[in-house]
Short mmCIF file of C-alpha atoms in Angstrom, two decimals:
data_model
loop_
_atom_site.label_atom_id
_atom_site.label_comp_id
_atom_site.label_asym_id
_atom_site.label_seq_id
_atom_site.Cartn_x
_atom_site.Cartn_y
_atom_site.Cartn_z
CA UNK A 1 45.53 -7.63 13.34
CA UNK A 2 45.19 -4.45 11.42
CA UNK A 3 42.65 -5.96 9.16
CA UNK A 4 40.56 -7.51 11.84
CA UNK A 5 40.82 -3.55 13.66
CA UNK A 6 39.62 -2.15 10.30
CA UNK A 7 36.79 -4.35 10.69
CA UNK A 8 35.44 -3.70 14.07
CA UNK A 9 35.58 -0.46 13.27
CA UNK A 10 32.83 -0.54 10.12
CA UNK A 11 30.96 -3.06 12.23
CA UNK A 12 30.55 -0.73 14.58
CA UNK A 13 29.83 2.60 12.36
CA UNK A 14 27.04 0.42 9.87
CA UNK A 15 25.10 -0.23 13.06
CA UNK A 16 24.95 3.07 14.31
CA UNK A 17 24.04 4.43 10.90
CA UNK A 18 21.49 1.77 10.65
CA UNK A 19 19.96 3.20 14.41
CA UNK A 20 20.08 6.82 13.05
CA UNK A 21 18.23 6.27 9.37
CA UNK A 22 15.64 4.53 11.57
CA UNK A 23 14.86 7.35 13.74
CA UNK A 24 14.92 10.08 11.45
CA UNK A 25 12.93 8.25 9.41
CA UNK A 26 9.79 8.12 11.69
CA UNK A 27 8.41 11.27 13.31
CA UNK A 28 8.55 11.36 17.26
CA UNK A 29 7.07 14.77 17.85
CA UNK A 30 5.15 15.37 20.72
CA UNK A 31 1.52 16.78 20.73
CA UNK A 32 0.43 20.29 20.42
CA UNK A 33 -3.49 19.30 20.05
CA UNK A 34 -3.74 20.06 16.57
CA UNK A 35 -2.17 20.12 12.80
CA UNK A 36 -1.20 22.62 11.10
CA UNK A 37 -3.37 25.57 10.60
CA UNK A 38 -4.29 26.62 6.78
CA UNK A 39 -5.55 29.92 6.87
CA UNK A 40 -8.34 29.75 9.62
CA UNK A 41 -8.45 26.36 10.11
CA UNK A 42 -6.37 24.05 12.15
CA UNK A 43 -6.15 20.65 10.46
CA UNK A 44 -6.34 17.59 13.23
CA UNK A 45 -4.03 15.39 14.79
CA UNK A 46 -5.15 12.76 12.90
CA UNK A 47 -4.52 10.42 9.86
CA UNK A 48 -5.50 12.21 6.21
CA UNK A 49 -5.28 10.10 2.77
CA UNK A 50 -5.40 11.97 -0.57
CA UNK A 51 -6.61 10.93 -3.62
CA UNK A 52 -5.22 8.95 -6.15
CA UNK A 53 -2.74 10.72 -8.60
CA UNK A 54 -1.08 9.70 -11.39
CA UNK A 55 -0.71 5.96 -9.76
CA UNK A 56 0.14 7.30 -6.12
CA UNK A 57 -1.56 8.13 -3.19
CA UNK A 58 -0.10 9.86 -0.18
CA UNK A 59 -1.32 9.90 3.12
CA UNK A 60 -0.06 12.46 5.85
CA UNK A 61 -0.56 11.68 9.66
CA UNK A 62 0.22 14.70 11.39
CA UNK A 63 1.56 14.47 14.66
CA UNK A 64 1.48 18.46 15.81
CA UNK A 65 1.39 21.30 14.26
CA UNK A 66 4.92 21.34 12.38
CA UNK A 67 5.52 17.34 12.21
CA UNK A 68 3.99 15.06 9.80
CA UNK A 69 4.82 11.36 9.16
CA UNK A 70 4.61 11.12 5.59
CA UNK A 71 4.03 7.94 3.38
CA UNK A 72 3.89 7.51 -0.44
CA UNK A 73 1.86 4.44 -2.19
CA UNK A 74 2.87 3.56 -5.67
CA UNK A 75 0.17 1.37 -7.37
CA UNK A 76 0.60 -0.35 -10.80
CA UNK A 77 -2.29 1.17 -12.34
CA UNK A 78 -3.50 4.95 -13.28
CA UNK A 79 -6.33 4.08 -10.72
CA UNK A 80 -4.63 3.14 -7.71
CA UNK A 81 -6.20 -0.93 -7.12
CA UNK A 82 -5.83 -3.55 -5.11
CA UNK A 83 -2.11 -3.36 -3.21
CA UNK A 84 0.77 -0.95 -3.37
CA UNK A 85 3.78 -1.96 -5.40
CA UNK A 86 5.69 0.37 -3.90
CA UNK A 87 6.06 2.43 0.14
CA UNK A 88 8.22 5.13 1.46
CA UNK A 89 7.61 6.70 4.47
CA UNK A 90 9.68 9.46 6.29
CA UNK A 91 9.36 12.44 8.78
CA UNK A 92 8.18 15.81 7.08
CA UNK A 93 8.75 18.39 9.98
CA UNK A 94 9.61 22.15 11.06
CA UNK A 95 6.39 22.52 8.42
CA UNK A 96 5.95 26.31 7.94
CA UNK A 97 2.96 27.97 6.26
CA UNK A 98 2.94 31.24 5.17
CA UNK A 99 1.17 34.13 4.48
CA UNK A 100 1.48 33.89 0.37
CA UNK A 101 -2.10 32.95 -0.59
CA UNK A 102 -2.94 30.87 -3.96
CA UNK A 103 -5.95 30.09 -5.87
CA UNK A 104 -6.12 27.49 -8.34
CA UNK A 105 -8.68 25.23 -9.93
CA UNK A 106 -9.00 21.71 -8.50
CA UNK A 107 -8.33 18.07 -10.39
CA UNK A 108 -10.48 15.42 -9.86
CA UNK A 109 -11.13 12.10 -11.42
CA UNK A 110 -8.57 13.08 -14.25
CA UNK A 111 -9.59 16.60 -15.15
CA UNK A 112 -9.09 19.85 -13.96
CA UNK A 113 -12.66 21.25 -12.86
CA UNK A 114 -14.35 24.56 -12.69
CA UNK A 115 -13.89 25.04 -8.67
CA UNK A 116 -11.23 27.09 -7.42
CA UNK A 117 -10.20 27.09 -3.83
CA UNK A 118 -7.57 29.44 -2.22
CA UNK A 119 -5.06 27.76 -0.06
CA UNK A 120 -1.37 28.73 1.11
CA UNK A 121 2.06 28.57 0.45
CA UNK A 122 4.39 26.05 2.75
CA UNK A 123 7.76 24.63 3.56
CA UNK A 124 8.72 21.32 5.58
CA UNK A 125 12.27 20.02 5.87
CA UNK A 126 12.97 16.04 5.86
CA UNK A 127 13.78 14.28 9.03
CA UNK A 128 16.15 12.12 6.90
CA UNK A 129 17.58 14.74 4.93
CA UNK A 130 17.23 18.56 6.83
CA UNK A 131 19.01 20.08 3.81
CA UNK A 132 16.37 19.26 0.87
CA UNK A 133 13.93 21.45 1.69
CA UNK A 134 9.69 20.03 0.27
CA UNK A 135 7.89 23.45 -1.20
CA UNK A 136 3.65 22.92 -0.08
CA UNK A 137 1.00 24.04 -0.86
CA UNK A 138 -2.68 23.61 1.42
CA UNK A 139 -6.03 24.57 0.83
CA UNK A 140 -8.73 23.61 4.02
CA UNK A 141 -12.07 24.69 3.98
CA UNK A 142 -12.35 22.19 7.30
CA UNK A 143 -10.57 20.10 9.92
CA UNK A 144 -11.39 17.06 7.84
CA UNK A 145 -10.65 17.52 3.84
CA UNK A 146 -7.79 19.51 2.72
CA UNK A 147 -6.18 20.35 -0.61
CA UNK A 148 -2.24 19.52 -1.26
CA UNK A 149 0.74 19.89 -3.95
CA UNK A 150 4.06 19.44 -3.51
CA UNK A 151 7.34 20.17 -4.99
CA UNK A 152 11.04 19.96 -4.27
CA UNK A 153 11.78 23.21 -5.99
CA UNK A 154 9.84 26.36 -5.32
CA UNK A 155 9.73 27.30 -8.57
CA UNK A 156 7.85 23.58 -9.51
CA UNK A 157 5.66 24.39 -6.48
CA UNK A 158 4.79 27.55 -7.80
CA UNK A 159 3.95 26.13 -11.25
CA UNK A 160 1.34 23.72 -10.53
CA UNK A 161 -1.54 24.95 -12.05
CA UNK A 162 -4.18 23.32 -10.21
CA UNK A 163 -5.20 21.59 -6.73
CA UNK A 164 -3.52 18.03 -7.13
CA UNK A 165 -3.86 15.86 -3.88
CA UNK A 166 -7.61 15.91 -2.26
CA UNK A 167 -6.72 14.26 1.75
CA UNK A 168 -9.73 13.38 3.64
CA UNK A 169 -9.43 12.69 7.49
CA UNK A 170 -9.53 8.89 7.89
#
């Protein structure tokens, strides 16, 4: 009897773990109208996919102004073709940008270029994880492209010496 007990018991905890990682997992905010707002401009509720980078692109679909729902592709080549080999997808919310201002040059097609743009300093918790703490960077010179890095140290954030991640509004 004890062992059956014991095993109702984990039954019942592994499915109400499994409910939780699925929510915090996927963003549920509600809608403000708009993204975030980098600088003077206030990025879109909308769906924005970067770039390819080092075999990953990253594509953010903001859901208000402090929520995204972010998803990582992992491609088996430098290029990004054909299919992902690899998805992960989780809420990035409570996104804060601040006031700390950054120019850098931009990277594009493999090389760092002669273009600087001047974007801000950001933070984001994890829905999955609200301790580990994602240190952002965003440069928007409109509602529809946008320049990202990311880091989960500030001091890696802060090191990045150009513009990584180009998103354009799909």
């Amino acid at each position: 009897i004890p062992i059956i007990m014991l095993s109702l018991v984990l039954l019942s905890c592994a499915k109400k773990d499994e409910k939780t990682t699925t929510d915090v997992y996927t963003c549920t905010g509600t809608s403000s109208g708009s993204g975030p707002t980098i600088g003077s401009v206030a990025l879109e509720e909308a769906t924005y996919l970067s770039t390819c980078f080092q075999s990953r692109k990253l594509q953010l679909e903001f859901k208000n102004s402090t929520e995204a729902q972010y998803t990582s592709y992992t491609y088996g080549d430098t290029s990004c073709s054909g299919t992902a080999t690899d998805t992960a997808s989780m809420c990035m919310n409570a996104i804060t940008v601040s006031s700390t201002a950054v120019t850098k040059p931009t990277y594009v097609n493999g090389a760092q270029t002669n273009d600087n743009a001047t974007g801000y300093n950001a933070t984001a918790a994890w829905g999955h994880d609200s301790t580990e703490t994602a240190y952002l960077q965003f440069s928007a010179d409109n509602a529809s492209v946008f320049w990202f890095n990311q880091s989960d140290t500030e001091s890696g954030r802060d090191s990045n010496s150009v513009w990584i991640f180009k998103f354009t509004k799909q």
